[in-house]
Every structure is written in structure tokens, then in C-alpha cells.
């Protein structure tokens, strides 16, 4: 639970940094590229992966290969989705990708669908709808077909990445080596993309990338560790992470950036707390109400 809370805190911190990026003249694409250099360095320094036997990575080549391609690709797709469909719809698509890893928890990872988890999942989706509700609906600048394609890419991309991180967690101590290779591949692809765009580098983008890299590394490592600590309950990690990020993000947005919280958003926070309670503490709740 501590690792999950730490991952939620790091994830929201990343969002805060990205929100402050434009005000501080930080080029987000540059920051993301530099972030992978920092992530590679921290992975090598902190996790100390064993690279003495390269052949050991062959059985999981598809895993770090998929992550290496998806991590930077989904970032580019997300940026285009925000331009075409607006922040509100893009954020909704990202968070509602929760459905894919939850389905995988039962279909792929063999988790049992208990009464408490079923109720918690249902409440989680109600909370997501309420928390992502915006009266203005966001701005639109792209065609309907383009919006649908990009939003589907965001939805599928983030959902698949969540599933791959769970699979990475199952690799045990070898996950550090897989993570290092995935970060390296993602960095190569992201730098390749920027060089193809003839990007002019700025010190703000580089400094922002260093900060982003530290937060992103901590976020991913604590998230994978949470999966390892709760290996028999992936739904708790999937749902707890998504709901926790949205609740904390909503509160930070209201208090730090003076973003308005509607009555529906407030209701969503309450429902989210109930969802988490059902996912983590259903036996105790069931006992209290005498069910």
C-alpha cells in the first residue's frame, strides 16, 4: 500500500510539472527525451541490473521492446489528441483505459472476481465519470474521425502499458534489466523523433527533463513494486492507482491552481473513497454491516 501511495504521489507530481511547463518555458517533448536519460542513469545506479548475460533478456525481448516503443509513442499521440479533441476528452481517455488492465487481471493473470472487487470496480467507474465531468466539455479543433482515432490510441496505449508493467513486475529481480532496456529504447526513439523535427534545445527543457526523469523513475519503480507486493491482487493496484491519481490531482488542481470543483466532481471524490474501501477492505465492511 505504501508503494502504491508513493506511486500516486509521484504521478501527480509529474502532472503538476507538466502543467507548469508552459509557464516556465519548458518544451515538454525535450523534457520527455531528457527524462529517459535520467531514468536510464537512475535505473543503473539504484537498481543495479545484472547485464553480464545479455542472452537472459531474450525470453522477454517482446516486453521491453513493446514498452520501449509504446512509452514515447503514446506521449506523441497524447499531445496530438489534446490538440484535436481537447484536454478533457484526452484525460478521460487516458484514465478510462483502466478497463483494459482490469479485464486482463481476470482473463490473463487469473485473479478471482469477488463480490467486493465487483462492487469496487463498479463504483470506480462511477467515480471516474464524476471526476472527469466538465461542464464546458473542452475545445475541439480536429475532425470527428481524427478525434476518435487519437482518443482510441490514447485509451489503448495507456491500457496496454499498464498491462505490460504488470507483466514486467512478474519477471522478479530481472525487471530492473528489462526496465533499463525499455528506457534506453524509448530514449533512442524519442531523440530520433526530436532530431527529425530539427528541435532547438533549451536549458529549460533540459532542466525540466532532469526533474521529470527523477519523478518518472520513482513513479514507475514504486508502481511495479506495488504489483510485486500485491501480486495476487492486480485489480487493487490498477484501480487504486487510477482513482488515487484522479482524486489527488483534483484536490491539487483546486487548491494549488484554483481549478473549480463542481458538485459532480465532489461527489466523484466521495464515490472514489468508497470504491477504494470496497477494493481493499470489503471483508471488514461486510462484517460491519452484517451482510
PDB file of C-alpha atoms in Angstrom:
ATOM      1  CA  UNK A   1       0.000   0.000   0.000  1.00  0.00           C
ATOM      2  CA  UNK A   2       2.894   2.392   0.812  1.00  0.00           C
ATOM      3  CA  UNK A   3       4.429   1.814  -2.623  1.00  0.00           C
ATOM      4  CA  UNK A   4       1.074   2.435  -4.301  1.00  0.00           C
ATOM      5  CA  UNK A   5       0.633   5.717  -2.399  1.00  0.00           C
ATOM      6  CA  UNK A   6       4.175   6.749  -3.339  1.00  0.00           C
ATOM      7  CA  UNK A   7       3.469   5.986  -6.990  1.00  0.00           C
ATOM      8  CA  UNK A   8       0.268   8.056  -6.883  1.00  0.00           C
ATOM      9  CA  UNK A   9       2.145  10.990  -5.341  1.00  0.00           C
ATOM     10  CA  UNK A  10       4.898  10.800  -7.979  1.00  0.00           C
ATOM     11  CA  UNK A  11       2.372  10.548 -10.799  1.00  0.00           C
ATOM     12  CA  UNK A  12       0.513  13.651  -9.646  1.00  0.00           C
ATOM     13  CA  UNK A  13       3.842  15.465  -9.226  1.00  0.00           C
ATOM     14  CA  UNK A  14       4.607  14.686 -12.881  1.00  0.00           C
ATOM     15  CA  UNK A  15       1.245  16.170 -13.871  1.00  0.00           C
ATOM     16  CA  UNK A  16       1.966  19.305 -11.826  1.00  0.00           C
ATOM     17  CA  UNK A  17       5.345  19.670 -13.561  1.00  0.00           C
ATOM     18  CA  UNK A  18       3.735  19.333 -16.988  1.00  0.00           C
ATOM     19  CA  UNK A  19       1.066  21.853 -16.017  1.00  0.00           C
ATOM     20  CA  UNK A  20       3.784  24.350 -15.056  1.00  0.00           C
ATOM     21  CA  UNK A  21       5.805  23.627 -18.202  1.00  0.00           C
ATOM     22  CA  UNK A  22       4.391  26.319 -20.485  1.00  0.00           C
ATOM     23  CA  UNK A  23       4.613  28.992 -17.788  1.00  0.00           C
ATOM     24  CA  UNK A  24       8.278  28.142 -17.232  1.00  0.00           C
ATOM     25  CA  UNK A  25       9.091  27.863 -20.970  1.00  0.00           C
ATOM     26  CA  UNK A  26       9.731  24.119 -20.748  1.00  0.00           C
ATOM     27  CA  UNK A  27       9.456  22.261 -24.052  1.00  0.00           C
ATOM     28  CA  UNK A  28       7.604  19.112 -22.980  1.00  0.00           C
ATOM     29  CA  UNK A  29       8.968  16.988 -25.846  1.00  0.00           C
ATOM     30  CA  UNK A  30      12.534  17.896 -24.892  1.00  0.00           C
ATOM     31  CA  UNK A  31      11.811  17.214 -21.235  1.00  0.00           C
ATOM     32  CA  UNK A  32      10.427  13.770 -22.045  1.00  0.00           C
ATOM     33  CA  UNK A  33      13.514  12.897 -24.099  1.00  0.00           C
ATOM     34  CA  UNK A  34      15.939  14.028 -21.369  1.00  0.00           C
ATOM     35  CA  UNK A  35      13.778  12.226 -18.824  1.00  0.00           C
ATOM     36  CA  UNK A  36      14.745   8.899 -20.392  1.00  0.00           C
ATOM     37  CA  UNK A  37      18.469   9.644 -19.991  1.00  0.00           C
ATOM     38  CA  UNK A  38      17.876  10.333 -16.283  1.00  0.00           C
ATOM     39  CA  UNK A  39      15.685   7.238 -15.968  1.00  0.00           C
ATOM     40  CA  UNK A  40      18.398   5.055 -17.520  1.00  0.00           C
ATOM     41  CA  UNK A  41      21.054   6.520 -15.197  1.00  0.00           C
ATOM     42  CA  UNK A  42      18.884   6.063 -12.081  1.00  0.00           C
ATOM     43  CA  UNK A  43      17.943   2.512 -13.073  1.00  0.00           C
ATOM     44  CA  UNK A  44      21.616   1.594 -13.466  1.00  0.00           C
ATOM     45  CA  UNK A  45      22.643   3.354 -10.234  1.00  0.00           C
ATOM     46  CA  UNK A  46      19.758   2.444  -7.903  1.00  0.00           C
ATOM     47  CA  UNK A  47      18.534  -0.923  -9.188  1.00  0.00           C
ATOM     48  CA  UNK A  48      21.928  -2.178 -10.414  1.00  0.00           C
ATOM     49  CA  UNK A  49      20.609  -4.553 -13.095  1.00  0.00           C
ATOM     50  CA  UNK A  50      22.741  -7.554 -13.970  1.00  0.00           C
ATOM     51  CA  UNK A  51      23.844  -7.107 -17.585  1.00  0.00           C
ATOM     52  CA  UNK A  52      26.553  -9.761 -17.534  1.00  0.00           C
ATOM     53  CA  UNK A  53      24.421 -12.210 -19.521  1.00  0.00           C
ATOM     54  CA  UNK A  54      22.644 -10.466 -22.426  1.00  0.00           C
ATOM     55  CA  UNK A  55      21.052 -13.755 -23.502  1.00  0.00           C
ATOM     56  CA  UNK A  56      18.974 -13.690 -20.315  1.00  0.00           C
ATOM     57  CA  UNK A  57      16.888 -10.893 -21.827  1.00  0.00           C
ATOM     58  CA  UNK A  58      15.948 -12.845 -24.944  1.00  0.00           C
ATOM     59  CA  UNK A  59      12.852 -14.538 -23.433  1.00  0.00           C
ATOM     60  CA  UNK A  60      11.354 -11.136 -22.551  1.00  0.00           C
ATOM     61  CA  UNK A  61      12.528  -9.171 -25.606  1.00  0.00           C
ATOM     62  CA  UNK A  62       8.910  -8.566 -26.637  1.00  0.00           C
ATOM     63  CA  UNK A  63       8.172  -6.976 -23.241  1.00  0.00           C
ATOM     64  CA  UNK A  64      10.871  -4.304 -23.144  1.00  0.00           C
ATOM     65  CA  UNK A  65      10.536  -3.908 -26.904  1.00  0.00           C
ATOM     66  CA  UNK A  66       6.832  -3.109 -26.605  1.00  0.00           C
ATOM     67  CA  UNK A  67       7.400  -0.735 -23.689  1.00  0.00           C
ATOM     68  CA  UNK A  68      10.279   0.975 -25.460  1.00  0.00           C
ATOM     69  CA  UNK A  69       8.059   1.730 -28.443  1.00  0.00           C
ATOM     70  CA  UNK A  70       4.833   2.494 -26.584  1.00  0.00           C
ATOM     71  CA  UNK A  71       6.201   4.839 -23.892  1.00  0.00           C
ATOM     72  CA  UNK A  72       7.322   7.601 -26.298  1.00  0.00           C
ATOM     73  CA  UNK A  73       4.667   6.829 -28.923  1.00  0.00           C
ATOM     74  CA  UNK A  74       1.751   7.266 -26.533  1.00  0.00           C
ATOM     75  CA  UNK A  75       3.237  10.586 -25.417  1.00  0.00           C
ATOM     76  CA  UNK A  76       3.201  11.847 -29.025  1.00  0.00           C
ATOM     77  CA  UNK A  77      -0.348  10.526 -29.549  1.00  0.00           C
ATOM     78  CA  UNK A  78      -1.495  12.166 -26.311  1.00  0.00           C
ATOM     79  CA  UNK A  79      -0.093  15.515 -27.423  1.00  0.00           C
ATOM     80  CA  UNK A  80      -1.929  15.306 -30.758  1.00  0.00           C
ATOM     81  CA  UNK A  81      -5.132  14.194 -29.017  1.00  0.00           C
ATOM     82  CA  UNK A  82      -5.040  17.263 -26.770  1.00  0.00           C
ATOM     83  CA  UNK A  83      -4.727  19.471 -29.853  1.00  0.00           C
ATOM     84  CA  UNK A  84      -7.530  17.734 -31.744  1.00  0.00           C
ATOM     85  CA  UNK A  85     -10.036  16.805 -29.031  1.00  0.00           C
ATOM     86  CA  UNK A  86      -9.093  18.925 -26.014  1.00  0.00           C
ATOM     87  CA  UNK A  87      -7.591  18.195 -22.610  1.00  0.00           C
ATOM     88  CA  UNK A  88     -10.855  16.980 -21.052  1.00  0.00           C
ATOM     89  CA  UNK A  89     -11.542  14.190 -23.542  1.00  0.00           C
ATOM     90  CA  UNK A  90      -7.878  13.197 -23.749  1.00  0.00           C
ATOM     91  CA  UNK A  91      -7.602  12.939 -19.953  1.00  0.00           C
ATOM     92  CA  UNK A  92     -10.826  10.928 -19.845  1.00  0.00           C
ATOM     93  CA  UNK A  93      -9.495   8.525 -22.485  1.00  0.00           C
ATOM     94  CA  UNK A  94      -6.264   8.057 -20.517  1.00  0.00           C
ATOM     95  CA  UNK A  95      -7.953   7.318 -17.195  1.00  0.00           C
ATOM     96  CA  UNK A  96     -10.746   5.173 -18.646  1.00  0.00           C
ATOM     97  CA  UNK A  97      -8.023   2.917 -20.087  1.00  0.00           C
ATOM     98  CA  UNK A  98      -8.356   1.401 -16.598  1.00  0.00           C
ATOM     99  CA  UNK A  99     -10.871  -1.059 -18.084  1.00  0.00           C
ATOM    100  CA  UNK A 100      -8.175  -2.875 -20.103  1.00  0.00           C
ATOM    101  CA  UNK A 101      -5.840  -3.800 -17.216  1.00  0.00           C
ATOM    102  CA  UNK A 102      -8.817  -4.710 -15.024  1.00  0.00           C
ATOM    103  CA  UNK A 103     -10.109  -7.104 -17.677  1.00  0.00           C
ATOM    104  CA  UNK A 104      -6.589  -8.504 -18.039  1.00  0.00           C
ATOM    105  CA  UNK A 105      -6.423  -9.093 -14.279  1.00  0.00           C
ATOM    106  CA  UNK A 106      -9.177 -11.691 -14.597  1.00  0.00           C
ATOM    107  CA  UNK A 107      -8.542 -13.004 -18.129  1.00  0.00           C
ATOM    108  CA  UNK A 108      -4.713 -13.038 -18.278  1.00  0.00           C
ATOM    109  CA  UNK A 109      -3.493 -13.029 -14.665  1.00  0.00           C
ATOM    110  CA  UNK A 110      -6.211 -15.328 -13.279  1.00  0.00           C
ATOM    111  CA  UNK A 111      -7.483 -13.108 -10.473  1.00  0.00           C
ATOM    112  CA  UNK A 112     -10.750 -14.191  -8.824  1.00  0.00           C
ATOM    113  CA  UNK A 113     -13.724 -11.843  -9.252  1.00  0.00           C
ATOM    114  CA  UNK A 114     -15.056 -11.495  -5.703  1.00  0.00           C
ATOM    115  CA  UNK A 115     -18.123  -9.605  -4.531  1.00  0.00           C
ATOM    116  CA  UNK A 116     -16.079  -6.784  -3.015  1.00  0.00           C
ATOM    117  CA  UNK A 117     -13.966  -6.300  -6.129  1.00  0.00           C
ATOM    118  CA  UNK A 118     -17.017  -6.299  -8.390  1.00  0.00           C
ATOM    119  CA  UNK A 119     -18.686  -3.596  -6.281  1.00  0.00           C
ATOM    120  CA  UNK A 120     -15.419  -1.653  -6.020  1.00  0.00           C
ATOM    121  CA  UNK A 121     -14.869  -1.740  -9.790  1.00  0.00           C
ATOM    122  CA  UNK A 122     -18.438  -0.565 -10.466  1.00  0.00           C
ATOM    123  CA  UNK A 123     -18.015   2.314  -8.012  1.00  0.00           C
ATOM    124  CA  UNK A 124     -14.612   3.113  -9.527  1.00  0.00           C
ATOM    125  CA  UNK A 125     -16.127   3.714 -12.958  1.00  0.00           C
ATOM    126  CA  UNK A 126     -18.899   5.853 -11.464  1.00  0.00           C
ATOM    127  CA  UNK A 127     -16.213   7.877  -9.679  1.00  0.00           C
ATOM    128  CA  UNK A 128     -14.175   8.225 -12.863  1.00  0.00           C
ATOM    129  CA  UNK A 129     -17.191   9.582 -14.732  1.00  0.00           C
ATOM    130  CA  UNK A 130     -17.953  12.098 -11.967  1.00  0.00           C
ATOM    131  CA  UNK A 131     -14.342  13.220 -11.510  1.00  0.00           C
ATOM    132  CA  UNK A 132     -13.777  13.710 -15.241  1.00  0.00           C
ATOM    133  CA  UNK A 133     -17.045  15.569 -15.768  1.00  0.00           C
ATOM    134  CA  UNK A 134     -16.607  19.092 -17.117  1.00  0.00           C
ATOM    135  CA  UNK A 135     -19.471  21.409 -17.901  1.00  0.00           C
ATOM    136  CA  UNK A 136     -17.739  23.006 -20.906  1.00  0.00           C
ATOM    137  CA  UNK A 137     -16.660  19.694 -22.427  1.00  0.00           C
ATOM    138  CA  UNK A 138     -13.354  21.116 -23.698  1.00  0.00           C
ATOM    139  CA  UNK A 139     -12.457  22.703 -27.005  1.00  0.00           C
ATOM    140  CA  UNK A 140     -12.436  20.916 -30.314  1.00  0.00           C
ATOM    141  CA  UNK A 141     -10.176  21.699 -33.208  1.00  0.00           C
ATOM    142  CA  UNK A 142      -9.949  18.419 -35.118  1.00  0.00           C
ATOM    143  CA  UNK A 143     -12.378  16.443 -37.271  1.00  0.00           C
ATOM    144  CA  UNK A 144     -14.557  13.788 -35.653  1.00  0.00           C
ATOM    145  CA  UNK A 145     -12.712  10.917 -37.328  1.00  0.00           C
ATOM    146  CA  UNK A 146      -9.314  12.280 -36.237  1.00  0.00           C
ATOM    147  CA  UNK A 147     -10.537  12.792 -32.672  1.00  0.00           C
ATOM    148  CA  UNK A 148     -11.910   9.260 -32.415  1.00  0.00           C
ATOM    149  CA  UNK A 149      -8.696   7.749 -33.819  1.00  0.00           C
ATOM    150  CA  UNK A 150      -6.415   9.708 -31.489  1.00  0.00           C
ATOM    151  CA  UNK A 151      -8.555   9.164 -28.391  1.00  0.00           C
ATOM    152  CA  UNK A 152      -8.709   5.437 -29.177  1.00  0.00           C
ATOM    153  CA  UNK A 153      -4.917   5.464 -29.422  1.00  0.00           C
ATOM    154  CA  UNK A 154      -4.612   7.158 -26.013  1.00  0.00           C
ATOM    155  CA  UNK A 155      -7.118   4.732 -24.463  1.00  0.00           C
ATOM    156  CA  UNK A 156      -5.492   1.593 -25.899  1.00  0.00           C
ATOM    157  CA  UNK A 157      -1.909   2.828 -25.420  1.00  0.00           C
ATOM    158  CA  UNK A 158      -2.147   3.618 -21.722  1.00  0.00           C
ATOM    159  CA  UNK A 159      -4.178   0.479 -21.048  1.00  0.00           C
ATOM    160  CA  UNK A 160      -1.612  -1.766 -22.743  1.00  0.00           C
ATOM    161  CA  UNK A 161       1.277  -0.038 -20.940  1.00  0.00           C
ATOM    162  CA  UNK A 162      -0.411  -0.773 -17.598  1.00  0.00           C
ATOM    163  CA  UNK A 163      -0.714  -4.447 -18.555  1.00  0.00           C
ATOM    164  CA  UNK A 164       2.924  -4.590 -19.673  1.00  0.00           C
ATOM    165  CA  UNK A 165       4.087  -3.084 -16.369  1.00  0.00           C
ATOM    166  CA  UNK A 166       2.207  -5.829 -14.539  1.00  0.00           C
ATOM    167  CA  UNK A 167       3.913  -8.414 -16.749  1.00  0.00           C
ATOM    168  CA  UNK A 168       7.263  -6.707 -16.068  1.00  0.00           C
ATOM    169  CA  UNK A 169       6.620  -6.994 -12.331  1.00  0.00           C
ATOM    170  CA  UNK A 170       6.259 -10.776 -12.755  1.00  0.00           C
ATOM    171  CA  UNK A 171       9.841 -11.019 -14.015  1.00  0.00           C
ATOM    172  CA  UNK A 172      11.049 -10.656 -10.411  1.00  0.00           C
ATOM    173  CA  UNK A 173      14.602  -9.417  -9.930  1.00  0.00           C
ATOM    174  CA  UNK A 174      15.099  -9.388 -13.718  1.00  0.00           C
ATOM    175  CA  UNK A 175      12.652  -6.495 -14.039  1.00  0.00           C
ATOM    176  CA  UNK A 176      15.432  -3.932 -13.436  1.00  0.00           C
ATOM    177  CA  UNK A 177      17.317  -5.107 -16.523  1.00  0.00           C
ATOM    178  CA  UNK A 178      14.148  -5.137 -18.616  1.00  0.00           C
ATOM    179  CA  UNK A 179      13.297  -1.651 -17.357  1.00  0.00           C
ATOM    180  CA  UNK A 180      16.773  -0.370 -18.282  1.00  0.00           C
ATOM    181  CA  UNK A 181      16.480  -1.701 -21.828  1.00  0.00           C
ATOM    182  CA  UNK A 182      12.929  -0.307 -22.184  1.00  0.00           C
ATOM    183  CA  UNK A 183      14.026   3.172 -21.030  1.00  0.00           C
ATOM    184  CA  UNK A 184      17.041   3.067 -23.371  1.00  0.00           C
ATOM    185  CA  UNK A 185      14.925   2.122 -26.382  1.00  0.00           C
ATOM    186  CA  UNK A 186      12.303   4.756 -25.511  1.00  0.00           C
ATOM    187  CA  UNK A 187      15.021   7.402 -25.237  1.00  0.00           C
ATOM    188  CA  UNK A 188      16.548   6.467 -28.605  1.00  0.00           C
ATOM    189  CA  UNK A 189      13.162   6.685 -30.310  1.00  0.00           C
ATOM    190  CA  UNK A 190      12.252   9.981 -28.619  1.00  0.00           C
ATOM    191  CA  UNK A 191      15.567  11.631 -29.516  1.00  0.00           C
ATOM    192  CA  UNK A 192      15.194  10.312 -33.050  1.00  0.00           C
ATOM    193  CA  UNK A 193      11.757  11.920 -33.271  1.00  0.00           C
ATOM    194  CA  UNK A 194      13.072  15.280 -31.990  1.00  0.00           C
ATOM    195  CA  UNK A 195      16.063  15.303 -34.328  1.00  0.00           C
ATOM    196  CA  UNK A 196      13.736  14.573 -37.249  1.00  0.00           C
ATOM    197  CA  UNK A 197      11.782  17.691 -36.215  1.00  0.00           C
ATOM    198  CA  UNK A 198      15.009  19.782 -36.120  1.00  0.00           C
ATOM    199  CA  UNK A 199      14.355  20.693 -32.484  1.00  0.00           C
ATOM    200  CA  UNK A 200      16.249  23.624 -30.972  1.00  0.00           C
ATOM    201  CA  UNK A 201      17.272  22.615 -27.459  1.00  0.00           C
ATOM    202  CA  UNK A 202      16.740  24.927 -24.489  1.00  0.00           C
ATOM    203  CA  UNK A 203      18.128  24.880 -20.957  1.00  0.00           C
ATOM    204  CA  UNK A 204      14.559  24.972 -19.580  1.00  0.00           C
ATOM    205  CA  UNK A 205      13.694  21.810 -21.493  1.00  0.00           C
ATOM    206  CA  UNK A 206      16.835  20.036 -20.243  1.00  0.00           C
ATOM    207  CA  UNK A 207      16.355  21.069 -16.589  1.00  0.00           C
ATOM    208  CA  UNK A 208      12.675  20.156 -16.764  1.00  0.00           C
ATOM    209  CA  UNK A 209      13.667  16.780 -18.195  1.00  0.00           C
ATOM    210  CA  UNK A 210      16.038  16.093 -15.312  1.00  0.00           C
ATOM    211  CA  UNK A 211      13.284  16.771 -12.760  1.00  0.00           C
ATOM    212  CA  UNK A 212      10.766  14.798 -14.830  1.00  0.00           C
ATOM    213  CA  UNK A 213      13.170  11.869 -15.095  1.00  0.00           C
ATOM    214  CA  UNK A 214      13.553  11.606 -11.320  1.00  0.00           C
ATOM    215  CA  UNK A 215       9.802  11.711 -10.741  1.00  0.00           C
ATOM    216  CA  UNK A 216       9.036   9.338 -13.597  1.00  0.00           C
ATOM    217  CA  UNK A 217      11.626   6.808 -12.409  1.00  0.00           C
ATOM    218  CA  UNK A 218      10.226   6.876  -8.869  1.00  0.00           C
ATOM    219  CA  UNK A 219       6.681   6.588 -10.205  1.00  0.00           C
ATOM    220  CA  UNK A 220       7.365   3.530 -12.359  1.00  0.00           C
ATOM    221  CA  UNK A 221       9.571   1.710  -9.832  1.00  0.00           C
ATOM    222  CA  UNK A 222       7.094   2.156  -6.960  1.00  0.00           C
ATOM    223  CA  UNK A 223       4.211   1.141  -9.265  1.00  0.00           C
ATOM    224  CA  UNK A 224       5.975  -2.066 -10.325  1.00  0.00           C
ATOM    225  CA  UNK A 225       6.962  -2.764  -6.704  1.00  0.00           C
ATOM    226  CA  UNK A 226       3.314  -2.343  -5.665  1.00  0.00           C
ATOM    227  CA  UNK A 227       2.403  -5.004  -8.245  1.00  0.00           C
ATOM    228  CA  UNK A 228       5.089  -7.279  -6.843  1.00  0.00           C
ATOM    229  CA  UNK A 229       3.936  -6.752  -3.239  1.00  0.00           C
ATOM    230  CA  UNK A 230       0.282  -7.353  -4.205  1.00  0.00           C
ATOM    231  CA  UNK A 231       0.916  -9.882  -6.958  1.00  0.00           C
ATOM    232  CA  UNK A 232      -2.309 -11.781  -6.272  1.00  0.00           C
ATOM    233  CA  UNK A 233      -4.470  -8.643  -6.449  1.00  0.00           C
ATOM    234  CA  UNK A 234      -3.583  -6.703  -9.626  1.00  0.00           C
ATOM    235  CA  UNK A 235      -7.049  -5.108  -9.691  1.00  0.00           C
ATOM    236  CA  UNK A 236      -6.281  -3.306  -6.438  1.00  0.00           C
ATOM    237  CA  UNK A 237      -3.180  -1.759  -7.980  1.00  0.00           C
ATOM    238  CA  UNK A 238      -4.800  -0.922 -11.317  1.00  0.00           C
ATOM    239  CA  UNK A 239      -7.915   0.659  -9.826  1.00  0.00           C
ATOM    240  CA  UNK A 240      -6.202   2.147  -6.768  1.00  0.00           C
ATOM    241  CA  UNK A 241      -3.617   3.886  -8.955  1.00  0.00           C
ATOM    242  CA  UNK A 242      -6.100   5.416 -11.381  1.00  0.00           C
ATOM    243  CA  UNK A 243      -8.637   6.525  -8.781  1.00  0.00           C
ATOM    244  CA  UNK A 244      -5.910   7.773  -6.432  1.00  0.00           C
ATOM    245  CA  UNK A 245      -4.282   9.884  -9.152  1.00  0.00           C
ATOM    246  CA  UNK A 246      -7.569  11.487 -10.159  1.00  0.00           C
ATOM    247  CA  UNK A 247      -8.665  12.226  -6.574  1.00  0.00           C
ATOM    248  CA  UNK A 248      -5.303  13.707  -5.563  1.00  0.00           C
ATOM    249  CA  UNK A 249      -4.991  15.508  -8.901  1.00  0.00           C
ATOM    250  CA  UNK A 250      -8.441  17.040  -8.487  1.00  0.00           C
ATOM    251  CA  UNK A 251      -7.607  18.272  -4.986  1.00  0.00           C
ATOM    252  CA  UNK A 252      -4.211  19.660  -6.037  1.00  0.00           C
ATOM    253  CA  UNK A 253      -5.825  21.389  -9.006  1.00  0.00           C
ATOM    254  CA  UNK A 254      -8.408  23.041  -6.760  1.00  0.00           C
ATOM    255  CA  UNK A 255      -6.023  24.132  -4.013  1.00  0.00           C
ATOM    256  CA  UNK A 256      -2.849  24.953  -5.950  1.00  0.00           C
ATOM    257  CA  UNK A 257      -4.206  26.094  -9.312  1.00  0.00           C
ATOM    258  CA  UNK A 258      -7.656  27.353  -8.227  1.00  0.00           C
ATOM    259  CA  UNK A 259      -9.440  24.991 -10.602  1.00  0.00           C
ATOM    260  CA  UNK A 260     -13.148  24.752  -9.905  1.00  0.00           C
ATOM    261  CA  UNK A 261     -14.627  21.546  -8.494  1.00  0.00           C
ATOM    262  CA  UNK A 262     -18.282  21.059  -9.397  1.00  0.00           C
ATOM    263  CA  UNK A 263     -20.762  19.248  -7.197  1.00  0.00           C
ATOM    264  CA  UNK A 264     -20.424  16.239  -9.528  1.00  0.00           C
ATOM    265  CA  UNK A 265     -16.614  16.283  -9.124  1.00  0.00           C
ATOM    266  CA  UNK A 266     -17.024  16.434  -5.324  1.00  0.00           C
ATOM    267  CA  UNK A 267     -19.427  13.508  -5.452  1.00  0.00           C
ATOM    268  CA  UNK A 268     -16.840  11.636  -7.504  1.00  0.00           C
ATOM    269  CA  UNK A 269     -14.241  12.036  -4.761  1.00  0.00           C
ATOM    270  CA  UNK A 270     -16.650  10.544  -2.217  1.00  0.00           C
ATOM    271  CA  UNK A 271     -17.529   7.647  -4.531  1.00  0.00           C
ATOM    272  CA  UNK A 272     -13.833   7.059  -5.209  1.00  0.00           C
ATOM    273  CA  UNK A 273     -13.134   6.723  -1.479  1.00  0.00           C
ATOM    274  CA  UNK A 274     -15.964   4.176  -1.266  1.00  0.00           C
ATOM    275  CA  UNK A 275     -14.547   2.297  -4.278  1.00  0.00           C
ATOM    276  CA  UNK A 276     -11.097   2.051  -2.729  1.00  0.00           C
ATOM    277  CA  UNK A 277     -12.621   0.956   0.580  1.00  0.00           C
ATOM    278  CA  UNK A 278     -14.512  -1.860  -1.184  1.00  0.00           C
ATOM    279  CA  UNK A 279     -11.447  -2.968  -3.154  1.00  0.00           C
ATOM    280  CA  UNK A 280      -9.142  -3.074  -0.139  1.00  0.00           C
ATOM    281  CA  UNK A 281     -11.367  -3.642   2.890  1.00  0.00           C
ATOM    282  CA  UNK A 282     -14.552  -5.422   1.696  1.00  0.00           C
ATOM    283  CA  UNK A 283     -14.427  -8.265   4.273  1.00  0.00           C
ATOM    284  CA  UNK A 284     -14.306  -5.738   7.143  1.00  0.00           C
ATOM    285  CA  UNK A 285     -17.082  -3.608   5.597  1.00  0.00           C
ATOM    286  CA  UNK A 286     -19.224  -6.681   5.037  1.00  0.00           C
ATOM    287  CA  UNK A 287     -18.734  -7.671   8.659  1.00  0.00           C
ATOM    288  CA  UNK A 288     -19.676  -4.186   9.953  1.00  0.00           C
ATOM    289  CA  UNK A 289     -22.939  -4.036   8.009  1.00  0.00           C
ATOM    290  CA  UNK A 290     -23.789  -7.629   8.883  1.00  0.00           C
ATOM    291  CA  UNK A 291     -24.090  -8.877   5.287  1.00  0.00           C
TER     292      UNK A 291
END
